[in-house]
Short mmCIF file of C-alpha atoms in Angstrom, two decimals:
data_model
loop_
_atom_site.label_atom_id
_atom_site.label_comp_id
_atom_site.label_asym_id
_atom_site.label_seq_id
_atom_site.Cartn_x
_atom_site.Cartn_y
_atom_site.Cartn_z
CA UNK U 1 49.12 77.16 128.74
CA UNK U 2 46.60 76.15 131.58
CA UNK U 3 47.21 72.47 132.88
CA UNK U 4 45.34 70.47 134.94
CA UNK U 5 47.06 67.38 136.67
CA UNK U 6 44.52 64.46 137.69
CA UNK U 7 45.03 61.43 139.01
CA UNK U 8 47.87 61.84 141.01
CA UNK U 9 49.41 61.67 144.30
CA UNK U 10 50.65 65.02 145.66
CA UNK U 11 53.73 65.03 147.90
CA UNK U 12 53.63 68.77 148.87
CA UNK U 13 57.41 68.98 150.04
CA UNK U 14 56.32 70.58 153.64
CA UNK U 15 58.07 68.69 156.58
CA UNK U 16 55.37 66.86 157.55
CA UNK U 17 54.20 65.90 154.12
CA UNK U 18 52.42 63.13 153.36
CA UNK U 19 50.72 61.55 150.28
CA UNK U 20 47.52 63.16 148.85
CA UNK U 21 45.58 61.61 146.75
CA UNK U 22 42.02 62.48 145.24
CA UNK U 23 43.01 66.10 144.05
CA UNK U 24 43.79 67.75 141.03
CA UNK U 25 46.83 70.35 140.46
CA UNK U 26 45.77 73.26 138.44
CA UNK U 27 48.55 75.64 136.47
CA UNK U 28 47.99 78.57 134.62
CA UNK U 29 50.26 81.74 133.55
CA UNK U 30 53.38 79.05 135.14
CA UNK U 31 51.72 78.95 138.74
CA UNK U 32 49.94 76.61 140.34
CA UNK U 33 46.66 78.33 140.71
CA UNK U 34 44.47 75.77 142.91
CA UNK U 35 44.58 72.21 143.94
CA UNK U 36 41.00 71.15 144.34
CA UNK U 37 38.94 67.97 145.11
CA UNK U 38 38.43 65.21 142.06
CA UNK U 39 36.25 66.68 140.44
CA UNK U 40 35.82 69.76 142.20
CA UNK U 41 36.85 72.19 139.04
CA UNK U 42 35.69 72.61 135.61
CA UNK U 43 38.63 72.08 133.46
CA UNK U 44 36.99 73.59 130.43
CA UNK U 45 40.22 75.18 128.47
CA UNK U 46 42.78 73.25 130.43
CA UNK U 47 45.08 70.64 128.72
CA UNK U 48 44.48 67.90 130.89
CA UNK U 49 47.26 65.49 132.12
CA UNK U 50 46.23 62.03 133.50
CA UNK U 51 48.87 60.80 135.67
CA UNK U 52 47.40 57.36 136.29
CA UNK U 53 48.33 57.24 139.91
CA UNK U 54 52.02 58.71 139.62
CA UNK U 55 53.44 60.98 142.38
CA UNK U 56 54.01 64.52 141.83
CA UNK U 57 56.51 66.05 143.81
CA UNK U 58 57.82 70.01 144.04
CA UNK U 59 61.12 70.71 141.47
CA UNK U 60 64.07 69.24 143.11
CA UNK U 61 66.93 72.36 144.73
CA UNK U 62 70.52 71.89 144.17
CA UNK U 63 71.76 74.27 146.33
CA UNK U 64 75.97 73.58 145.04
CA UNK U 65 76.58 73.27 141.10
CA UNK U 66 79.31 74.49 138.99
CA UNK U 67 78.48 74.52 135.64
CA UNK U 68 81.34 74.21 134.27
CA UNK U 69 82.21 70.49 134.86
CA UNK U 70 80.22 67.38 133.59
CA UNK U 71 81.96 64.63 135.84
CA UNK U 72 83.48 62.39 133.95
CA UNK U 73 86.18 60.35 135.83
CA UNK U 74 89.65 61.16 135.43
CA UNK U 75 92.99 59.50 135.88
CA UNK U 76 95.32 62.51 137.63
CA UNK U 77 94.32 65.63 138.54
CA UNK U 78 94.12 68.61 136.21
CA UNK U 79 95.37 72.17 135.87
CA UNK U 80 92.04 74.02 135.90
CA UNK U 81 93.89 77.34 135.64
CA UNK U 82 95.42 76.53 132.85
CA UNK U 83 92.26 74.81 131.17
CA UNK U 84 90.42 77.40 131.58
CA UNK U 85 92.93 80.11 130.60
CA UNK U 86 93.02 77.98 127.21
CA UNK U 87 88.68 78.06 126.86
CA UNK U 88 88.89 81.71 127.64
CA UNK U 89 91.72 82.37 125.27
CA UNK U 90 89.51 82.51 121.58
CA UNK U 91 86.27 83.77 120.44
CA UNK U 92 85.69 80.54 119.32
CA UNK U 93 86.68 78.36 122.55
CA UNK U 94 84.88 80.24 124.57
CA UNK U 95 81.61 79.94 122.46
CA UNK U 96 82.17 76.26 122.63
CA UNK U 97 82.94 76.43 126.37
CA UNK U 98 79.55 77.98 126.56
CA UNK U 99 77.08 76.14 124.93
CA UNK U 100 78.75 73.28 127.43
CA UNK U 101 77.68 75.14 130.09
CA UNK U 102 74.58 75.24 128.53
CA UNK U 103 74.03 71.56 127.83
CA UNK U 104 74.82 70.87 131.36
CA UNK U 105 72.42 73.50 132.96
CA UNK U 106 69.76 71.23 130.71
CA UNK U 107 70.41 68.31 132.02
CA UNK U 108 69.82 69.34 135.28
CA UNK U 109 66.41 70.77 133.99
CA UNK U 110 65.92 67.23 132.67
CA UNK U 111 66.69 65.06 135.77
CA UNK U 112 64.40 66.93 138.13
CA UNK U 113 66.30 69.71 139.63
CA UNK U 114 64.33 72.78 138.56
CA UNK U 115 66.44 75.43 140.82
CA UNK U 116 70.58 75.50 140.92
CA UNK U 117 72.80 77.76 143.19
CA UNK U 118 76.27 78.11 141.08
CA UNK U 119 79.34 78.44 143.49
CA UNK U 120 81.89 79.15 141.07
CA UNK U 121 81.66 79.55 137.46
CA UNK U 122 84.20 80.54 134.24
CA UNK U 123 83.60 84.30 134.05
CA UNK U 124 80.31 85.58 133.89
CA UNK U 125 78.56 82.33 131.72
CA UNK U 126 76.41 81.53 134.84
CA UNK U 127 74.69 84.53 135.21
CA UNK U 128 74.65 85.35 131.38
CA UNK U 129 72.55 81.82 131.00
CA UNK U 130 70.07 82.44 133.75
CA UNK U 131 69.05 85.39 131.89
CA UNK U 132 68.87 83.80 128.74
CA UNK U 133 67.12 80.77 130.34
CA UNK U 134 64.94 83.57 132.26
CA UNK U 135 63.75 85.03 128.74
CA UNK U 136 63.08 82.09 127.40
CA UNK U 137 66.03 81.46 124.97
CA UNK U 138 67.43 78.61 126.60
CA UNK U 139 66.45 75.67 128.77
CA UNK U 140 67.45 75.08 132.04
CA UNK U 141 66.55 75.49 135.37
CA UNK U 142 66.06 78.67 137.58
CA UNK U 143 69.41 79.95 138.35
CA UNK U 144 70.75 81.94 141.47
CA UNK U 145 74.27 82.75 140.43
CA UNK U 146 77.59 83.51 142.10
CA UNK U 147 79.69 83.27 138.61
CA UNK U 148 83.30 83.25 139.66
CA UNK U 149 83.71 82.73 143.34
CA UNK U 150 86.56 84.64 145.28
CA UNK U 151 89.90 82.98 146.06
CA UNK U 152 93.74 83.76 147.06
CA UNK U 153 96.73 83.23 145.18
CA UNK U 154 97.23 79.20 146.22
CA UNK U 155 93.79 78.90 147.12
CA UNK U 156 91.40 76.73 146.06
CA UNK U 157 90.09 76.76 142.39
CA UNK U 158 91.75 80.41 142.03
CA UNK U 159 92.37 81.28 138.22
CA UNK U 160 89.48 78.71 137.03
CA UNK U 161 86.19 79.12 138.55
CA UNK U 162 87.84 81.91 141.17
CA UNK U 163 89.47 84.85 141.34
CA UNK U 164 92.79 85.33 143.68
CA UNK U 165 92.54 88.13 145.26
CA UNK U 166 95.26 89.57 147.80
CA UNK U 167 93.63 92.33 149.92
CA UNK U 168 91.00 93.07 151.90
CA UNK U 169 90.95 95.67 149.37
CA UNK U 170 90.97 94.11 146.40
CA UNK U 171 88.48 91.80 147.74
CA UNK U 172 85.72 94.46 147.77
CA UNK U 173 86.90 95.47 144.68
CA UNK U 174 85.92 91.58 143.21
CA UNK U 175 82.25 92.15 144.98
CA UNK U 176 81.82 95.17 143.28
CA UNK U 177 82.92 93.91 139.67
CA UNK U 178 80.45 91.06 140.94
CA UNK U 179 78.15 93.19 141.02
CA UNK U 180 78.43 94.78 137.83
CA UNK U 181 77.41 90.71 136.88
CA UNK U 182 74.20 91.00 138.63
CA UNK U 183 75.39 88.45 140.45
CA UNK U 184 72.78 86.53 143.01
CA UNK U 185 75.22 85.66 145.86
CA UNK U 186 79.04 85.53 146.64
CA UNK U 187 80.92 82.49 146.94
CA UNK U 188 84.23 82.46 149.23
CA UNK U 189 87.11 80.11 149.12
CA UNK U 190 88.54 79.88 152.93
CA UNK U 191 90.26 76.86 152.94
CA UNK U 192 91.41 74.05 150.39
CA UNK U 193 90.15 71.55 148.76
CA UNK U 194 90.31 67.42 147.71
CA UNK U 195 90.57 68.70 143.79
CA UNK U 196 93.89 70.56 144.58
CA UNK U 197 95.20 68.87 147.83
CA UNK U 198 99.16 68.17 146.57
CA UNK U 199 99.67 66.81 150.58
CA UNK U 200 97.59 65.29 153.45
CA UNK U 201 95.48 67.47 155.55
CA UNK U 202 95.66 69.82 152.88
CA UNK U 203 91.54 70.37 151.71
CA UNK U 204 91.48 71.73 155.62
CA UNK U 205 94.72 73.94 155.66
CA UNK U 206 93.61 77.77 155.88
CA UNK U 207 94.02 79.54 152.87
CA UNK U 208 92.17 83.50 153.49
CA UNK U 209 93.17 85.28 156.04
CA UNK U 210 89.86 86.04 158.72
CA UNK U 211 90.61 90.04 157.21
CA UNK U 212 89.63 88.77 153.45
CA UNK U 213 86.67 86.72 154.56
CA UNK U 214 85.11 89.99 156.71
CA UNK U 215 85.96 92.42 154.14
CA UNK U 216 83.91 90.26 151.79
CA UNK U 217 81.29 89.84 154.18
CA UNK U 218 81.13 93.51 154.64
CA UNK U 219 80.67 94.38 151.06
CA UNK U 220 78.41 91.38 149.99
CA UNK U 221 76.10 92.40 152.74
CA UNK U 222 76.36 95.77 152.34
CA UNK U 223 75.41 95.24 148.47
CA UNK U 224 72.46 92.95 149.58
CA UNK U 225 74.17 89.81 148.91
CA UNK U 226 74.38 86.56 151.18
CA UNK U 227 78.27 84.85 151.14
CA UNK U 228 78.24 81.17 150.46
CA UNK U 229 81.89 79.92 152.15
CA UNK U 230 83.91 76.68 150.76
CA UNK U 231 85.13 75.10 153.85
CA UNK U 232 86.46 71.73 154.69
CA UNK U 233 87.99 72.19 158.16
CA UNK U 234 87.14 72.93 161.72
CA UNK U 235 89.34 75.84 161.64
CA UNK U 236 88.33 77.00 158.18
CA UNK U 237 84.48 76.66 159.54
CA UNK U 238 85.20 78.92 162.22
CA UNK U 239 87.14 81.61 160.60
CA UNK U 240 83.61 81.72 158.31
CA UNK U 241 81.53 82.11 160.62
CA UNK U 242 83.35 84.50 163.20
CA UNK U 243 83.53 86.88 159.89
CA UNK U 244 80.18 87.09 158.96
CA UNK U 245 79.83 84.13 156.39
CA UNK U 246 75.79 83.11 155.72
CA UNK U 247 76.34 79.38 154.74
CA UNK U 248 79.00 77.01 155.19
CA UNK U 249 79.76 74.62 152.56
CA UNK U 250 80.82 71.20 152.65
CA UNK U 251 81.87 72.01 156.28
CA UNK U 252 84.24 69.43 159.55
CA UNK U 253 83.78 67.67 162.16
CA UNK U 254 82.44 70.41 164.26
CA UNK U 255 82.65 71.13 167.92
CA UNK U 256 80.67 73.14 170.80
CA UNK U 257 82.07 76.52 169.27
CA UNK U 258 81.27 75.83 165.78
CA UNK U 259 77.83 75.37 166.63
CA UNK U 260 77.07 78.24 168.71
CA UNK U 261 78.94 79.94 166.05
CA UNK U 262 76.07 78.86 163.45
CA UNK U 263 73.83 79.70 165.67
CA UNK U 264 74.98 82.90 166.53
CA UNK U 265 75.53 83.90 162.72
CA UNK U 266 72.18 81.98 162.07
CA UNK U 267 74.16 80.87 159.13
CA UNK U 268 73.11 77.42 157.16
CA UNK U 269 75.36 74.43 156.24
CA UNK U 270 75.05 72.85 152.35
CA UNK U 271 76.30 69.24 153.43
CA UNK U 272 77.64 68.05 149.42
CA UNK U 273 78.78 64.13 150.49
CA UNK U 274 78.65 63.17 147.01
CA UNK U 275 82.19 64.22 145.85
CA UNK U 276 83.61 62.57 148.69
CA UNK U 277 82.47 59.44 148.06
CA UNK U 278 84.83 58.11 145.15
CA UNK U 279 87.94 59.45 147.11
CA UNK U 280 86.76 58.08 150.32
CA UNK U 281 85.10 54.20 149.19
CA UNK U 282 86.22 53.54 145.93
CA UNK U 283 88.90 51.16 145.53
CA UNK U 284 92.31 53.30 144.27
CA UNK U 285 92.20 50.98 140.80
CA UNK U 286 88.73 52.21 139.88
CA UNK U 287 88.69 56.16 141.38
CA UNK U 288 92.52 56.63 140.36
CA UNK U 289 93.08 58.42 143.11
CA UNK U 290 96.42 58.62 144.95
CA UNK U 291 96.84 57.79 148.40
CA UNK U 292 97.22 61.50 149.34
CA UNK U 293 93.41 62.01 147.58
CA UNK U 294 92.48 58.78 148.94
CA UNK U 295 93.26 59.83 152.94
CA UNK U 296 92.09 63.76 151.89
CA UNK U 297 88.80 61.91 151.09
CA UNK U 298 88.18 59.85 153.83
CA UNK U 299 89.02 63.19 156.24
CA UNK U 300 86.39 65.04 153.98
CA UNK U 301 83.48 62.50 153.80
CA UNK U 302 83.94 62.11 157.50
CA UNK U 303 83.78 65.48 158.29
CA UNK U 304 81.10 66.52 155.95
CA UNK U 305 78.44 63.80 157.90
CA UNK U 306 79.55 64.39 161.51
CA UNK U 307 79.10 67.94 160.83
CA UNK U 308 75.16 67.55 159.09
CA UNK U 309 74.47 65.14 162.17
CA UNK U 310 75.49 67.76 164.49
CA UNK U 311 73.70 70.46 162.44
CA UNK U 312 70.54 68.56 162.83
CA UNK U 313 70.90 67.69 166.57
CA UNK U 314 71.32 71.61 167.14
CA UNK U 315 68.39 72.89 165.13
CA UNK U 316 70.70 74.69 162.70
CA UNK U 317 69.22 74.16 158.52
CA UNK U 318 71.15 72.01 156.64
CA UNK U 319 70.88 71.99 152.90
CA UNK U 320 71.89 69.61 150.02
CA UNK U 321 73.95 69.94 146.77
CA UNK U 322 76.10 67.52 145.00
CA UNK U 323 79.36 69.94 144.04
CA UNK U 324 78.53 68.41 140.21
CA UNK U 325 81.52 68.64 138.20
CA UNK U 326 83.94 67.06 140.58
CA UNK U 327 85.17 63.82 138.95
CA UNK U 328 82.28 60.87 139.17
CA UNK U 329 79.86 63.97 140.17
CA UNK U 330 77.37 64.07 136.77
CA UNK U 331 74.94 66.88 136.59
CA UNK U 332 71.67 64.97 135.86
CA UNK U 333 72.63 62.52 139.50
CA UNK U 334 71.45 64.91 142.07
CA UNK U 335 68.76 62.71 143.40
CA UNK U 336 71.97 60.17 144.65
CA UNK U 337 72.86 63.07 147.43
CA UNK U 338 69.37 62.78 148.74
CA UNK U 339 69.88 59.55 148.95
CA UNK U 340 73.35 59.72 150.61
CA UNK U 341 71.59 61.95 152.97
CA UNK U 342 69.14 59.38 154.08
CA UNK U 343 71.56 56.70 154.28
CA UNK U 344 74.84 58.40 156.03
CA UNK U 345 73.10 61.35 157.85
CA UNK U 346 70.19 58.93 158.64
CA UNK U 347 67.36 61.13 158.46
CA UNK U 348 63.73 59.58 156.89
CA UNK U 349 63.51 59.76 153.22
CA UNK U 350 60.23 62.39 153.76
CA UNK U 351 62.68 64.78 155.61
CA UNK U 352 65.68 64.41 152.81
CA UNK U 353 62.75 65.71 150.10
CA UNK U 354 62.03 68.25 152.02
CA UNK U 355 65.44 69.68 152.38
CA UNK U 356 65.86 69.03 148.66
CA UNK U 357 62.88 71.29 147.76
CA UNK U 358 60.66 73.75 150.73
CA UNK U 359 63.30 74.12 153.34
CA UNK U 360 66.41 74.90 150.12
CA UNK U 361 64.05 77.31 148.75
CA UNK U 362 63.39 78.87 151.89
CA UNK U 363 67.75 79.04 152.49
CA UNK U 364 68.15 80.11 148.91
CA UNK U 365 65.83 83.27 149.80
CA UNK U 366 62.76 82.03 147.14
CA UNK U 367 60.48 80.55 149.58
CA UNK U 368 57.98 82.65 148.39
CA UNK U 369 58.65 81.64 144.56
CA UNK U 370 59.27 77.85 144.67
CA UNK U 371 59.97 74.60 146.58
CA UNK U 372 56.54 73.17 147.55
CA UNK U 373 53.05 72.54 145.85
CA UNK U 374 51.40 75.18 147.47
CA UNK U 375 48.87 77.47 145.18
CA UNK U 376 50.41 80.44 144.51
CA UNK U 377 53.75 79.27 144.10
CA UNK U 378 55.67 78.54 140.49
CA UNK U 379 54.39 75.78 139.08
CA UNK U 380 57.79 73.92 139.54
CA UNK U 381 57.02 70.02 140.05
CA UNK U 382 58.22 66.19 139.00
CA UNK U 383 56.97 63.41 138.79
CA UNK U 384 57.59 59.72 139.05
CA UNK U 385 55.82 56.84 138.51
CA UNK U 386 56.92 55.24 141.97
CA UNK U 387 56.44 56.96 145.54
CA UNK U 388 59.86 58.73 146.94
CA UNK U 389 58.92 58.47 150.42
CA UNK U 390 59.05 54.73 149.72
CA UNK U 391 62.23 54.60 148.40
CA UNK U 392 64.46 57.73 146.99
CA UNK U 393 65.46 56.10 144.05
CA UNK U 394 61.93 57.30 142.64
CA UNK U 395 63.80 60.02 141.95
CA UNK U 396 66.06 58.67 139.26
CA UNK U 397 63.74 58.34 136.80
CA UNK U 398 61.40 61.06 136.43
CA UNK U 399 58.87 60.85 134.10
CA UNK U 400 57.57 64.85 133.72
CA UNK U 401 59.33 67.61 135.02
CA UNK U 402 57.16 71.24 135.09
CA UNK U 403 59.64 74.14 135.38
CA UNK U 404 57.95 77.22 135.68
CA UNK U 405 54.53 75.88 134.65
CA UNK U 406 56.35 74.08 131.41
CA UNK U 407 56.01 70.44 130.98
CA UNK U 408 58.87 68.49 129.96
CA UNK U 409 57.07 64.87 129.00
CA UNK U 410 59.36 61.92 129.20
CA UNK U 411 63.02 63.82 129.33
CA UNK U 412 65.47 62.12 127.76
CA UNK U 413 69.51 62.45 129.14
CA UNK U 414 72.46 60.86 127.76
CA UNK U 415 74.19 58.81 130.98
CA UNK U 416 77.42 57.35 131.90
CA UNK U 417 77.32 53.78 132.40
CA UNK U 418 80.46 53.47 134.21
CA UNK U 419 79.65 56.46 136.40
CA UNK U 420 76.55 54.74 137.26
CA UNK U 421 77.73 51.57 137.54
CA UNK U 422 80.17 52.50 140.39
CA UNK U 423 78.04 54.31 142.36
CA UNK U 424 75.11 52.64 142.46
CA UNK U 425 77.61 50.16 144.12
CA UNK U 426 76.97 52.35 146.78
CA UNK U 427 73.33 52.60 147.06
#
């Protein structure tokens, strides 16, 4: 359908955006074909939508998501191997498993993300559901896919959303199967993590050797592919990006060597502060978390801000994503890690919109496709009835999304009080 969007303020998602007002957004064929003067266009054949005022702002990115996971709090940590060896283990289970994945792609549709990057999915669902969502037979938000992300025996998430691998070998075999996928990126596993820490200092200890994480680099490269790299430690930062990793995420307290390192790879970090946060502020009695999670958390959220701040002070891109499906980490809250941005990294609420949307898009390799209201680009927008540049928590309740030139009036999620009662604790 063609759609033309008065009476709005546009918030374009450049750097240096500001409000515009006295336009109209036009959409046809999902693009945004012109954005004209008030009553500068005949809108003969359009369907018009009168915003009264509201504030239209490009599709939010999340540039970390596993789709797998829906957040919900829980009281001791789990065996994700074995879960998900018991989803995968029917016809029926996985089917169920699925459709999950499904729902929870949806809801990220219908809080105002309209682009994900997956780092580490059960088998190949992630990839299978962008196409589906691609063609039309499922809704959900444009998806740039990693499926299963590549691990070691030990290693973080290896057996649920990862594969252990043991070679340099068989590591370029996993790129190739990958492949096979039509996979969108490659996501690494170089050190551990909070979710499987059984001892202190442990989301930081090495886990793949520097030979697995340049044989993968080789390959993904070689194949076209960029190589996303879970890292939570200075030392697991720098074995990424001496072997050829393109973005570090999460990432440590960083020193002069890690950032001419970036710089050198002219690799990208994908600061995710949101997971942290429950481990690192929440009293033990509400997060359940043990005083070995507790300390791993505090390490982590530390580590993840010093090393955006330093990011930013050096010119090198920083991106956001939430890591949704860690415990207290819903997938319809992404706006909260913009706002954890502004209020930990300290940047202006202007410039954490524009990392959400322009400068993600331009990281995720779609610059060209999405992440501003520019004519020409996919008509990919939200908006709210109160000004983000104002005050973040705009973002929480969005009143249209457009994905892909689609409008999504009103969208209507199913929330968890008690999630959102913590956090906002923290707002």
């Amino acid at each position: 359908m063609k759609y033309a969007f008065v009476n709005c303020n546009i918030l374009n998602g450049k750097k240096d955006m500001v409000v515009e007002s006295g336009k109209y957004i036009l959409v046809d064929d999902g693009k945004i074909t012109d954005i004209v003067a008030a009553g500068g266009a005949d809108l003969s054949g359009y369907t018009v939508k009168d915003l009264k005022g509201a504030y239209v702002s490009p599709g939010l990115i999340n540039m970390h998501v596993h789709l797998a996971g829906n957040g919900k709090p829980q009281k001791k940590q789990r065996d994700n191997a074995k879960l998900v060896k018991t989803v995968m283990s029917t016809a029926l289970t996985r089917k169920i498993a699925y459709n999950l994945v499904c729902s929870y792609a949806k809801s990220e549709l219908l809080s105002g993300v309209t682009t994900i990057r997956t780092m580490g999915g059960i088998a190949d669902f992630d990839g299978k559901l962008r196409d589906e969502i691609s063609a039309g037979k499922k809704i959900g938000p444009r998806i740039l896919a990693a499926n299963q992300g590549i691990s070691v025996p030990g290693g973080h998430m290896a057996g649920s959303v990862a594969v252990a691998v043991t070679t340099p070998e068989e590591a370029k075999k996993r790129v190739e199967m990958s492949k096979n996928e039509n996979i969108d990126l490659v996501k690494i596993m170089v050190t551990g993590g909070v979710l499987d820490a059984k001892g202190k200092g442990v989301p930081g200890e090495l886990k793949m050797s520097p030979e697995i994480v340049a044989a993968v680099c080789e390959k993904a490269h070689a194949e076209g592919y960029k190589v996303a790299a879970h890292a939570e430690s200075p030392e697991g930062v720098k074995v990424a990006l001496e072997n050829g990793v393109d973005s570090v995420e999460h990432g440590a307290k960083p020193d002069k060597e890690i950032i001419d390192l970036f710089k050198k790879r002219g690799a990208f970090l994908c600061t995710t502060i949101s997971p942290a946060i429950p481990y690192a502020l929440f009293d033990k009695s509400v997060s359940n978390a043990s005083e070995v999670e507790q300390f791993n958390g505090n390490v982590v959220f530390e580590g993840i801000i010093d090393c955006a701040k330093a990011a930013l002070e050096n010119d090198i891109p920083v991106v956001l994503g939430n890591d949704v499906g860690c415990p207290w980490i819903t997938q319809y809250d992404f706006w909260r890690e913009l706002y954890y941005f502004h209020k930990y990294v300290g940047v202006s609420n202007s410039f954490a919109l524009h990392t959400a949307t322009l400068l993600s898009a331009e990281m995720a390799g779609i610059g060209d496709i999405t992440g501003s209201v520019e004519v020409g680009k996919s008509a990919d927008m939200i908006v709210t009835e109160k000004n983000p540049l104002e005050d973040l928590r705009a973002l929480k309740d969005v009143k249209i999304v457009v994905s892909g030139g689609k409008v999504i009036e009103n969208p209507k999620i199913k929330k968890n009080g008690k999630i959102a009662a913590e956090l906002d604790k923290y707002m």
